PDB file of C-alpha atoms in Angstrom:
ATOM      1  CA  UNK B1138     -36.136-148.639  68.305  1.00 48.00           C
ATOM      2  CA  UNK B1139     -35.743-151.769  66.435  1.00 57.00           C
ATOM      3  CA  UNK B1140     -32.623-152.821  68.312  1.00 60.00           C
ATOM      4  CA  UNK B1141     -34.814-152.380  71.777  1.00 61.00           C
ATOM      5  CA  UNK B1142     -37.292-154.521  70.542  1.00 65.00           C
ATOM      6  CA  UNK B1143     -35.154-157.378  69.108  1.00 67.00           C
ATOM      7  CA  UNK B1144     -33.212-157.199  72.893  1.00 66.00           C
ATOM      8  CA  UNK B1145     -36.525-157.486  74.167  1.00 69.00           C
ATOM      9  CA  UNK B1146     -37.446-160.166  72.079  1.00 73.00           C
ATOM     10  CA  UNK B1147     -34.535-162.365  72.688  1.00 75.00           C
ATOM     11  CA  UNK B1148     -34.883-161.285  76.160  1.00 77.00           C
ATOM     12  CA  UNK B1149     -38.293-162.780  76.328  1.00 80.00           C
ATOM     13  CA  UNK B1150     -36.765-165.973  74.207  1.00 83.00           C
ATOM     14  CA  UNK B1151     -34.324-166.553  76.753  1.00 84.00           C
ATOM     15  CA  UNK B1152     -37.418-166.038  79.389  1.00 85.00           C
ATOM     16  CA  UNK B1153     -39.421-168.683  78.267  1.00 89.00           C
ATOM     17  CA  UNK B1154     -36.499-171.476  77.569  1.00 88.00           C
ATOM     18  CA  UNK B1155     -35.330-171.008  81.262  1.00 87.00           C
ATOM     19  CA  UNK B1156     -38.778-171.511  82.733  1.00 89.00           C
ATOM     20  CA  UNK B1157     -39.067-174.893  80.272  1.00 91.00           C
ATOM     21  CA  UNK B1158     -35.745-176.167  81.899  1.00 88.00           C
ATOM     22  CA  UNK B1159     -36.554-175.331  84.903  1.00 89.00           C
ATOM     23  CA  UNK B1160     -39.907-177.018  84.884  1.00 91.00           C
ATOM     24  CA  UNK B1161     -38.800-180.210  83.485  1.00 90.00           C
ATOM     25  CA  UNK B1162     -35.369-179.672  85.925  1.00 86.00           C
ATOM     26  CA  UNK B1163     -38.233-179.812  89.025  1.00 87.00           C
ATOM     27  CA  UNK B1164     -40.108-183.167  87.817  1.00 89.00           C
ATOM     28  CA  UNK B1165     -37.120-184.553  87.127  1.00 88.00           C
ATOM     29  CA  UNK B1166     -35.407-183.709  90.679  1.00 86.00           C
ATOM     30  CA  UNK B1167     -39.120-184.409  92.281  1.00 88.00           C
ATOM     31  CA  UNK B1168     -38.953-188.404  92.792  1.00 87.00           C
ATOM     32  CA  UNK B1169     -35.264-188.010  94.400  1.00 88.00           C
ATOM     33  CA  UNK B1170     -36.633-185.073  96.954  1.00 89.00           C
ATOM     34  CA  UNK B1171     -39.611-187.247  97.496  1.00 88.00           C
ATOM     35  CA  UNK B1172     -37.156-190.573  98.315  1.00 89.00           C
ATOM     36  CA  UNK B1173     -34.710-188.433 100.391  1.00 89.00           C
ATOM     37  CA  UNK B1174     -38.025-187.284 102.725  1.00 89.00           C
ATOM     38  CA  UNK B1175     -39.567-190.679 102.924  1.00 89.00           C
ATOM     39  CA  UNK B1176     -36.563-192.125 104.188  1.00 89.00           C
ATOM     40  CA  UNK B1177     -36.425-189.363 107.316  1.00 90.00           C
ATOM     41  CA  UNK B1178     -40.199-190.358 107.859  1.00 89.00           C
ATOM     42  CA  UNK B1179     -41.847-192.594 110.510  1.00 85.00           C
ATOM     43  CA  UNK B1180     -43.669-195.898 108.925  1.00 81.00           C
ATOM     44  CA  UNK B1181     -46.553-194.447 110.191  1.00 81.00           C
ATOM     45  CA  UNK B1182     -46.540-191.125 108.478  1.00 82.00           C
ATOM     46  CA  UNK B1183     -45.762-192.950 105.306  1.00 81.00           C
ATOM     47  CA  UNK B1184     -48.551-194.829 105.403  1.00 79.00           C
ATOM     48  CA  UNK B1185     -50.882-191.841 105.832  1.00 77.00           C
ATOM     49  CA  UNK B1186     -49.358-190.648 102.779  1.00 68.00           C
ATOM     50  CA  UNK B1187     -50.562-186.941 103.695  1.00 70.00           C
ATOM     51  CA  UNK B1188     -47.942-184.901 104.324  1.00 75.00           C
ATOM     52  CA  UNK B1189     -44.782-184.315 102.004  1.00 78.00           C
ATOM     53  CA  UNK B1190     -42.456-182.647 104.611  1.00 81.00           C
ATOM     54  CA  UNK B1191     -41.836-185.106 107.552  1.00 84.00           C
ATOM     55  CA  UNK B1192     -43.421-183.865 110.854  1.00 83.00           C
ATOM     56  CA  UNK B1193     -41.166-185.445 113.131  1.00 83.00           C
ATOM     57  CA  UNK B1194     -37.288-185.821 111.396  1.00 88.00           C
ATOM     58  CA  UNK B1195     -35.871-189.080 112.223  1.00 88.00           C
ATOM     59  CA  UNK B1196     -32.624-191.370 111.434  1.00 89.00           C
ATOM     60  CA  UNK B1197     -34.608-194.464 112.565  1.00 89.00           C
ATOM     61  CA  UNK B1198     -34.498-195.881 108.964  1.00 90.00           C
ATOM     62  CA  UNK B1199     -30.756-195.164 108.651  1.00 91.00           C
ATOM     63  CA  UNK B1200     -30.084-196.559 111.977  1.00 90.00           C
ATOM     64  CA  UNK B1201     -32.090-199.768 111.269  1.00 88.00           C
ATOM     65  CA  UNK B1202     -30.419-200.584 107.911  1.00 88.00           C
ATOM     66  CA  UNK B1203     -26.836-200.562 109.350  1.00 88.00           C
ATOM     67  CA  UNK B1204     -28.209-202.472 112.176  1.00 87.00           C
ATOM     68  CA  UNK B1205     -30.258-205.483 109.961  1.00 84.00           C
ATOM     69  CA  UNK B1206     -27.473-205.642 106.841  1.00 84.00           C
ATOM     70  CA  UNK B1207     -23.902-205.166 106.982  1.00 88.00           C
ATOM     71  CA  UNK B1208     -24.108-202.039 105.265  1.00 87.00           C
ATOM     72  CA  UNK B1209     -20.696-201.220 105.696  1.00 88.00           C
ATOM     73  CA  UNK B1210     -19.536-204.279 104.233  1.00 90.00           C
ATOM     74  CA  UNK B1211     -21.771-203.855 101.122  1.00 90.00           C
ATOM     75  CA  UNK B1212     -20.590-200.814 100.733  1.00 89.00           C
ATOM     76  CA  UNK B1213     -16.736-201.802  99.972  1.00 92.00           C
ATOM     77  CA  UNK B1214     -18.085-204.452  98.069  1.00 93.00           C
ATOM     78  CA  UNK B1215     -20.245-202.242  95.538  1.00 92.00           C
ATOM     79  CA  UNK B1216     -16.877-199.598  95.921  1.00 91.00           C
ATOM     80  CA  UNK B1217     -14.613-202.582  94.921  1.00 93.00           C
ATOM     81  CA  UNK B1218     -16.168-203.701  92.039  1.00 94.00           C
ATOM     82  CA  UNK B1219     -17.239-200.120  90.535  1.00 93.00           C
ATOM     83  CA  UNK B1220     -13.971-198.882  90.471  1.00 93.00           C
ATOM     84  CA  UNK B1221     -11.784-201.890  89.618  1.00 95.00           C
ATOM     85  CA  UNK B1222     -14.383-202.149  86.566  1.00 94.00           C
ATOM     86  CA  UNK B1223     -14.771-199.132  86.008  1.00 94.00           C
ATOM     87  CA  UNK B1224     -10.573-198.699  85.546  1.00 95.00           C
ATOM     88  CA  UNK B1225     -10.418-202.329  83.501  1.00 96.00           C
ATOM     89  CA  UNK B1226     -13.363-200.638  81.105  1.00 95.00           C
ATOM     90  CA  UNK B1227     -11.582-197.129  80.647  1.00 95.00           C
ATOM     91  CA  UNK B1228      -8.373-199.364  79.869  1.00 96.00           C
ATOM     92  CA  UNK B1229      -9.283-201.962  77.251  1.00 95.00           C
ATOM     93  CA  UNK B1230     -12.297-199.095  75.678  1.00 95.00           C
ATOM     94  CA  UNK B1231      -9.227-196.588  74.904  1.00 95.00           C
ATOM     95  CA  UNK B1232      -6.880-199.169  74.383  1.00 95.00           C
ATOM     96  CA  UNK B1233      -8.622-201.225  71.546  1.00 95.00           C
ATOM     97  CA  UNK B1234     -10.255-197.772  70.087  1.00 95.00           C
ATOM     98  CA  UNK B1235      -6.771-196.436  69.432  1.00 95.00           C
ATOM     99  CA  UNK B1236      -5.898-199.628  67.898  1.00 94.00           C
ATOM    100  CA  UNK B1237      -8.787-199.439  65.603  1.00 95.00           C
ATOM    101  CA  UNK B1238      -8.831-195.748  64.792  1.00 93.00           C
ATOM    102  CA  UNK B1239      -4.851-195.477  64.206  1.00 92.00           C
ATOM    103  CA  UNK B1240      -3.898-199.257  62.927  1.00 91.00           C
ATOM    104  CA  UNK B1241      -4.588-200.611  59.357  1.00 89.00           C
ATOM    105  CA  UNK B1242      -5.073-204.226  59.193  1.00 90.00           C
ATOM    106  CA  UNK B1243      -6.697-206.718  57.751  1.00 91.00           C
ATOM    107  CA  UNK B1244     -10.892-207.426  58.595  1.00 90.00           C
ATOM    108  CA  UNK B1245     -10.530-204.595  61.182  1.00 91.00           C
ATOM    109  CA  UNK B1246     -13.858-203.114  59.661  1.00 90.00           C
ATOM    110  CA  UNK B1247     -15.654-206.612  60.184  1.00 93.00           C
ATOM    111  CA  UNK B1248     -14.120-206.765  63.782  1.00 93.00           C
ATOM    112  CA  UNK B1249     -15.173-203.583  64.630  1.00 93.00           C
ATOM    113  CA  UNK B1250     -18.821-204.329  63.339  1.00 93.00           C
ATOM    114  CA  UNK B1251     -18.996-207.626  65.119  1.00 92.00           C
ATOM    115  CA  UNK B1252     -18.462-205.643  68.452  1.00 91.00           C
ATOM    116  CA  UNK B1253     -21.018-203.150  67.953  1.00 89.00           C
ATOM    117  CA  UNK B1254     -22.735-206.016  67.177  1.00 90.00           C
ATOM    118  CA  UNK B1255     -22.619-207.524  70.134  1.00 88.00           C
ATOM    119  CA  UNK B1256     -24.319-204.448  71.976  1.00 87.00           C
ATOM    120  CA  UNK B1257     -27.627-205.028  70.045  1.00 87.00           C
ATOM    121  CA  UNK B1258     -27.695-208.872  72.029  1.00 86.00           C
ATOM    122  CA  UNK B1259     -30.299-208.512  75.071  1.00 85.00           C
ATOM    123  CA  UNK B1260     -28.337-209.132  78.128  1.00 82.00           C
ATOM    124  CA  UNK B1261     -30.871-212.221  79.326  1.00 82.00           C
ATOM    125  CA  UNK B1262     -30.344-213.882  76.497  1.00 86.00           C
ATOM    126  CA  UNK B1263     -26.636-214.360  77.730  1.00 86.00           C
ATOM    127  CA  UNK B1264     -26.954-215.111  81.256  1.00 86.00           C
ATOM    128  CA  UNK B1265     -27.329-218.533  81.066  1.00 87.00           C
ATOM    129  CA  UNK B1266     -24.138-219.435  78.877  1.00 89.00           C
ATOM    130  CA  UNK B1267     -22.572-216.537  81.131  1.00 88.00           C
ATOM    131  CA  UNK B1268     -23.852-218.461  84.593  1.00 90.00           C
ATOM    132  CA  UNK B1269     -22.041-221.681  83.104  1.00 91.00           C
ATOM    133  CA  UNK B1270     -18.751-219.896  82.065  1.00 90.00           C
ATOM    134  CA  UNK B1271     -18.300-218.412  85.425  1.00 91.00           C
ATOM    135  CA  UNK B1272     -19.125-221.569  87.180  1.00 91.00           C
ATOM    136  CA  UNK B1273     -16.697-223.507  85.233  1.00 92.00           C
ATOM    137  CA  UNK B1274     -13.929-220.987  86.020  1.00 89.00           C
ATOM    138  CA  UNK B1275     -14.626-221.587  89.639  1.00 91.00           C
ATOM    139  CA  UNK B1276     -16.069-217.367  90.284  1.00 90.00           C
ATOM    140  CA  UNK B1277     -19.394-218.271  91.627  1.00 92.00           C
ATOM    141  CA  UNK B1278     -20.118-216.497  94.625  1.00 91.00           C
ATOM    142  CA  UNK B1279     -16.886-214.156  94.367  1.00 92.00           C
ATOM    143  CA  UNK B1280     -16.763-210.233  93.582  1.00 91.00           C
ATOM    144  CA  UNK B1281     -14.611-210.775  90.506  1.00 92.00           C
ATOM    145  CA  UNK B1282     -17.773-212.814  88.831  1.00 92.00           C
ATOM    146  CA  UNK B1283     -19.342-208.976  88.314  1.00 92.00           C
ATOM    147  CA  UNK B1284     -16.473-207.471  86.587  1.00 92.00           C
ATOM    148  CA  UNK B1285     -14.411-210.038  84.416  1.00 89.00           C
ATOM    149  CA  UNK B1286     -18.321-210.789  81.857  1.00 85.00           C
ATOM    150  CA  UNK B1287     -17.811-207.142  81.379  1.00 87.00           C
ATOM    151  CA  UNK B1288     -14.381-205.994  81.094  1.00 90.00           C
ATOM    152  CA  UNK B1289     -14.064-205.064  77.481  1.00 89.00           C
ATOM    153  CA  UNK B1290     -17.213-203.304  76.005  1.00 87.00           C
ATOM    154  CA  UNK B1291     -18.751-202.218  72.542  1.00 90.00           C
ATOM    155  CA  UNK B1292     -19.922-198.965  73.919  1.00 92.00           C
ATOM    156  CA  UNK B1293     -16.507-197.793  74.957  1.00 93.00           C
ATOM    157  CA  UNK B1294     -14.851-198.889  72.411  1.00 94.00           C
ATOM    158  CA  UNK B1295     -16.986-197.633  69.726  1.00 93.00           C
ATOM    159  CA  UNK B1296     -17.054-194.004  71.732  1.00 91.00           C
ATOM    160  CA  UNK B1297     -12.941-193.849  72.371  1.00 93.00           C
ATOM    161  CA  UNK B1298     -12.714-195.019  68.486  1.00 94.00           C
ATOM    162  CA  UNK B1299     -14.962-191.767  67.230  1.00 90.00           C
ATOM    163  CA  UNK B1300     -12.742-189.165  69.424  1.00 90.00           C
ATOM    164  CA  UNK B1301      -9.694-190.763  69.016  1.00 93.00           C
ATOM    165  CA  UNK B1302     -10.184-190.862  64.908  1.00 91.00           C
ATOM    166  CA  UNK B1303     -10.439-187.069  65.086  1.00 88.00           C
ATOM    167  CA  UNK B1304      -6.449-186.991  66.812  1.00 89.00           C
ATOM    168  CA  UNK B1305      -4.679-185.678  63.403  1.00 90.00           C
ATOM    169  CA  UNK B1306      -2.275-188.557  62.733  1.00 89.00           C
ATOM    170  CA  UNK B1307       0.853-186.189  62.143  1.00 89.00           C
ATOM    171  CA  UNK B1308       0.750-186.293  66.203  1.00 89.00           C
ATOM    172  CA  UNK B1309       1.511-189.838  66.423  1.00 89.00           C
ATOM    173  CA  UNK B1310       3.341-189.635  63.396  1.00 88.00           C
ATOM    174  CA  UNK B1311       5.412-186.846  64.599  1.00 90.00           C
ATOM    175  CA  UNK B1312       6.209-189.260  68.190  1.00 90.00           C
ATOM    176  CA  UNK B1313       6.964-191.940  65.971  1.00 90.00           C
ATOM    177  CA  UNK B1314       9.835-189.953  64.522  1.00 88.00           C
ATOM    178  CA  UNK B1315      11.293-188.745  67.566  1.00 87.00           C
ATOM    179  CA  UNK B1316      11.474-192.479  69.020  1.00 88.00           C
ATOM    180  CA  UNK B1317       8.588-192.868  70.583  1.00 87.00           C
ATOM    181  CA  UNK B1318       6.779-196.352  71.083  1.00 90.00           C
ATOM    182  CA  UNK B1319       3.800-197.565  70.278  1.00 90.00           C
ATOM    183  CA  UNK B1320       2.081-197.740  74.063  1.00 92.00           C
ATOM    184  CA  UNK B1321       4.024-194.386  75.027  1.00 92.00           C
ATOM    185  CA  UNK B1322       2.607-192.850  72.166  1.00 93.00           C
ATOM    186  CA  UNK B1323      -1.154-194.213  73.287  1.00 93.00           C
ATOM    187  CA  UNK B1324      -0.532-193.033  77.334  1.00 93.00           C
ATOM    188  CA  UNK B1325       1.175-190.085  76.549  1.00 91.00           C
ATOM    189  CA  UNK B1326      -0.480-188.326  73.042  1.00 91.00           C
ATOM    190  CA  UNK B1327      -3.670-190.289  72.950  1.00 93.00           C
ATOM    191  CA  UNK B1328      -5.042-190.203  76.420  1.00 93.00           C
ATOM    192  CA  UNK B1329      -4.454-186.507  77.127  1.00 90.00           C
ATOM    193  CA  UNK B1330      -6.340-185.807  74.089  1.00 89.00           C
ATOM    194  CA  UNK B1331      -9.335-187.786  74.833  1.00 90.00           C
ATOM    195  CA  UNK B1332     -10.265-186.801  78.401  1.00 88.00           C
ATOM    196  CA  UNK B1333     -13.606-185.932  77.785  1.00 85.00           C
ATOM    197  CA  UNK B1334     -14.795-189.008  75.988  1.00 87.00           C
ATOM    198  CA  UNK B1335     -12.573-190.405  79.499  1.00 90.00           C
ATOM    199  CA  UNK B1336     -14.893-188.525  81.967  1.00 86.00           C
ATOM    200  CA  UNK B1337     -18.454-189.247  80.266  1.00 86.00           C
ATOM    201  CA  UNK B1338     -17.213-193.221  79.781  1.00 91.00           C
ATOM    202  CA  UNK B1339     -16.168-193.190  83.421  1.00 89.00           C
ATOM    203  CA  UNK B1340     -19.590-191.444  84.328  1.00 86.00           C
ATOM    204  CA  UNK B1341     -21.502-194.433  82.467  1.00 89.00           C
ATOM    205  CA  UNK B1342     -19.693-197.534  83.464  1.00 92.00           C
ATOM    206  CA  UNK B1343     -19.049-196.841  87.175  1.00 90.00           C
ATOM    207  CA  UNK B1344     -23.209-195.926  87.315  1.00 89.00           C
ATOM    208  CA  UNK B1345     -23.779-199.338  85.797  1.00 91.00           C
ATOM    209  CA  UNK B1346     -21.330-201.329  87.715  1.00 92.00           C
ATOM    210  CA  UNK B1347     -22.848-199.403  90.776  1.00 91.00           C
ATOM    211  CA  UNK B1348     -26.429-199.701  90.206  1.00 88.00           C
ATOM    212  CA  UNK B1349     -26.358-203.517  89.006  1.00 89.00           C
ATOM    213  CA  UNK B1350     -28.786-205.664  90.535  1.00 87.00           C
ATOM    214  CA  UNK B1351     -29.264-208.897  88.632  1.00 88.00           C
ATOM    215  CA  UNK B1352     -25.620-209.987  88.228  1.00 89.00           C
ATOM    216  CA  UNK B1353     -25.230-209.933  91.996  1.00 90.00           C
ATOM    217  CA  UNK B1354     -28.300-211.882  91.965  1.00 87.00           C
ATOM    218  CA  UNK B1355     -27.122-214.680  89.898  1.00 89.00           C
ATOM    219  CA  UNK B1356     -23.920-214.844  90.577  1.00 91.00           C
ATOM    220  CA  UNK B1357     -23.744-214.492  94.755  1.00 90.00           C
ATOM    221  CA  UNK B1358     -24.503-216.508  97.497  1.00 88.00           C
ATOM    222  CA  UNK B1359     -22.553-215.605 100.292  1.00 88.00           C
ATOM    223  CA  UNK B1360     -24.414-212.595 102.038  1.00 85.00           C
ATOM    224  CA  UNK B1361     -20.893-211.470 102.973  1.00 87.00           C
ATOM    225  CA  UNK B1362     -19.923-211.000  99.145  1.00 89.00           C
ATOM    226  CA  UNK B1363     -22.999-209.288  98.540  1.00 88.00           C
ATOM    227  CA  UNK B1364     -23.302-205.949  97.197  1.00 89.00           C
ATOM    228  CA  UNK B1365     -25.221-202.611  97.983  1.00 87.00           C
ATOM    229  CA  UNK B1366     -27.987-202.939  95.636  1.00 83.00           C
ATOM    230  CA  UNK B1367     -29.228-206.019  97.059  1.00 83.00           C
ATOM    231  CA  UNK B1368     -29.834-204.273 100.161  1.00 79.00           C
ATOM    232  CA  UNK B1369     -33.039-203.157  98.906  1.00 78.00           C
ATOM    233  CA  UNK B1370     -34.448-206.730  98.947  1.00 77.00           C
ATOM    234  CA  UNK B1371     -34.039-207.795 102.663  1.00 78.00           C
ATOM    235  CA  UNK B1372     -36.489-205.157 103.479  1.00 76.00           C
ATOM    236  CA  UNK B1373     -39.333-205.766 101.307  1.00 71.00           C
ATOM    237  CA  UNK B1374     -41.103-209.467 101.627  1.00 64.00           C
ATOM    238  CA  UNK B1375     -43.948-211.060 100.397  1.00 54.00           C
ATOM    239  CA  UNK B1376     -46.517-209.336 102.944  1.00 61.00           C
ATOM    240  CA  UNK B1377     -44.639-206.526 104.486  1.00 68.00           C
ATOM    241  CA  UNK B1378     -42.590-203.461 102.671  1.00 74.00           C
ATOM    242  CA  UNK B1379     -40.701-200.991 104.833  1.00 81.00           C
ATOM    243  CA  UNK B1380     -40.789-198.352 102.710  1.00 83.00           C
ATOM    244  CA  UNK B1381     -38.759-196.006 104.836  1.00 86.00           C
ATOM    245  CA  UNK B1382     -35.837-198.479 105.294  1.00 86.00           C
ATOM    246  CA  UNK B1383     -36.079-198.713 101.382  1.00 86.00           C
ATOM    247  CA  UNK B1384     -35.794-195.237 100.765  1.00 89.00           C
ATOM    248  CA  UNK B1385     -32.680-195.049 103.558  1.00 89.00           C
ATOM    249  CA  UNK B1386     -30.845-197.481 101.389  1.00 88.00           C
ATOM    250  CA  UNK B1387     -31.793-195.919  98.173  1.00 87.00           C
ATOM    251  CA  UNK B1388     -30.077-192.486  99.030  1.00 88.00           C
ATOM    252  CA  UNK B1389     -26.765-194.024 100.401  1.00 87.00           C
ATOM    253  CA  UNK B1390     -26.466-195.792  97.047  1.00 86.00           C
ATOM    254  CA  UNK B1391     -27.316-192.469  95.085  1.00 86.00           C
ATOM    255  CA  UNK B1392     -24.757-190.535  97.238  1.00 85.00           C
ATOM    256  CA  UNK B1393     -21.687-192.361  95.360  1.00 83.00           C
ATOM    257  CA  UNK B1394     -22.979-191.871  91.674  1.00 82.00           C
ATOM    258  CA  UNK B1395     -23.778-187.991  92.668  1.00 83.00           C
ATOM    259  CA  UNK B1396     -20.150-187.485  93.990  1.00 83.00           C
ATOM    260  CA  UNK B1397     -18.332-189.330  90.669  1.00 79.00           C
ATOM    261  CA  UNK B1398     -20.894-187.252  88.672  1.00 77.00           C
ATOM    262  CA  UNK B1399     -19.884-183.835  90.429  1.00 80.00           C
ATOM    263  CA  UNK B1400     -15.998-185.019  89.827  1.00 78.00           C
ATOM    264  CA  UNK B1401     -16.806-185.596  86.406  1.00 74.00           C
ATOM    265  CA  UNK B1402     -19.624-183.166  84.796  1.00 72.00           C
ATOM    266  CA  UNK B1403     -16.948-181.030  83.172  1.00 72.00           C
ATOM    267  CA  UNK B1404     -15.374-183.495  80.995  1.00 67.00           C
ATOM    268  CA  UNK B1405     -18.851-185.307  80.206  1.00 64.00           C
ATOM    269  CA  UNK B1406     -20.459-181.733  79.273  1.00 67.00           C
ATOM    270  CA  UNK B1407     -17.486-181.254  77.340  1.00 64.00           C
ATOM    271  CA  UNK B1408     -17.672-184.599  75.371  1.00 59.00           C
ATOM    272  CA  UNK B1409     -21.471-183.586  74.396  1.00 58.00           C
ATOM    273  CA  UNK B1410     -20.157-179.864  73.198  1.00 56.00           C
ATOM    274  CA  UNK B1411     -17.399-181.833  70.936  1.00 56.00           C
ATOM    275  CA  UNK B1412     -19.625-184.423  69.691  1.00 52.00           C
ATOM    276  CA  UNK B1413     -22.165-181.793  68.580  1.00 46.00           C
ATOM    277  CA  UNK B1414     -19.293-179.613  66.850  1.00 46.00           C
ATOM    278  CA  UNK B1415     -18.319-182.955  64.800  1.00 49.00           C
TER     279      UNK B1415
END
């Protein structure tokens, strides 16, 4: 009897922490659903504002975005510079964290401060001096101008450094030993062990990289070397918003994230399972 009753208790437990999740799970997914309707609405049913299932489906907003901006072209743009960042980040994070979770050398403790350091500086506070550098080094209005400012970073190095100090050193102790170098040792022990940190980095930089809007802003001219968050501008002015064209070019640049998200929610839930065990 008191074995039913403690079933039914967790049962009931169990009940009531689903229904939380799912409740928050529904106003969290609620402004996306909302955005991915709008955008199959007529401006005139928007405006109404009555109604939250379209009565008459259309791809008029799609169809007028790739005919007003070169969507395409945007599009390889924001793809170019998310994933060559993206790779340069995952790179120099795991790179310099092995260095300063396996190396001993002198100040490496101040070094390593001085970069987490530098994540605690506001970004506007740097755009100026950043604006100059790039100008100077003849970038402005080119793609690379968005990815060499942020090519080695304090959060990935700091995150690849935690998992990577957990890698028992009798591993690269034991490759050492049987000839190994110092860079095979850091593709070939290091990396394999560390996918997870990998996945949820990857996750992270290629969502900021994709979603960056004021970089873009300051640092390109050209429309052609635009990317696709700047889309969202041309169709909002001083006196007129179209709202429906907005919400058109706000799903095509979720649809990207979602996919590299999909591809990589194993290895970033696994990263938060091994971060809580440590």
């Amino acid at each position: 009897m008191h074995e039913g009753a403690k079933g039914v208790a967790e049962g009931v437990r169990k009940g009531i922490i689903f229904s939380i999740v799912t409740v928050f799970s529904l106003a969290m997914l609620t402004p996306y659903v909302w955005m991915l309707l709008l955008s199959f609405k007529h401006q005139a049913e928007i405006n109404k504002a009555n109604t939250f299932l379209p009565d008459v489906w259309t791809l008029r907003n799609y169809i007028k975005v790739f005919e007003t901006v070169p969507m395409v072209h945007w599009f390889m743009n924001s793809v170019m510079v998310a994933v060559s960042a993206t790779t340069i980040v995952l790179f120099t994070s795991t790179l310099v964290g092995f260095i300063f979770a396996k190396y001993k050398f002198r100040g490496k403790n101040i070094i390593f401060w001085f970069i987490l350091a530098t994540m605690m500086v506001p970004p506007q506070t740097t755009m100026v001096p950043s604006f100059l550098l790039i100008d100077r080094l003849g970038l402005y209005d080119k793609l690379p101008s968005l990815v060499i400012p942020g090519m080695v970073g304090g959060f990935g190095i700091f995150l690849c450094r935690q998992f990577i100090e957990d890698i028992p050193d009798s591993l690269c102790e034991a490759a050492l030993i049987d000839g190994a170098k110092d860079f095979y040792i850091y593709w070939h022990v290091i990396i394999p062990l560390i996918r997870p940190a990998i996945g949820a980095l990857t996750i992270f930089t290629f969502l900021i990289y994709w979603n960056e809007y004021m970089l873009p802003l300051l640092y390109l001219n050209n429309p052609l070397n635009m990317t696709l968050s700047l889309a969202i501008s041309f169709f909002s002015t001083q006196r007129t918003t179209d709202v429906g064209a907005i919400m058109a070019v706000a799903t095509l640049v979720m649809l990207p994230v979602t996919i590299v998200f999909i591809a990589f929610q194993k290895q970033f839930i696994k990263s938060i399972a091994m971060t809580g065990v440590k």
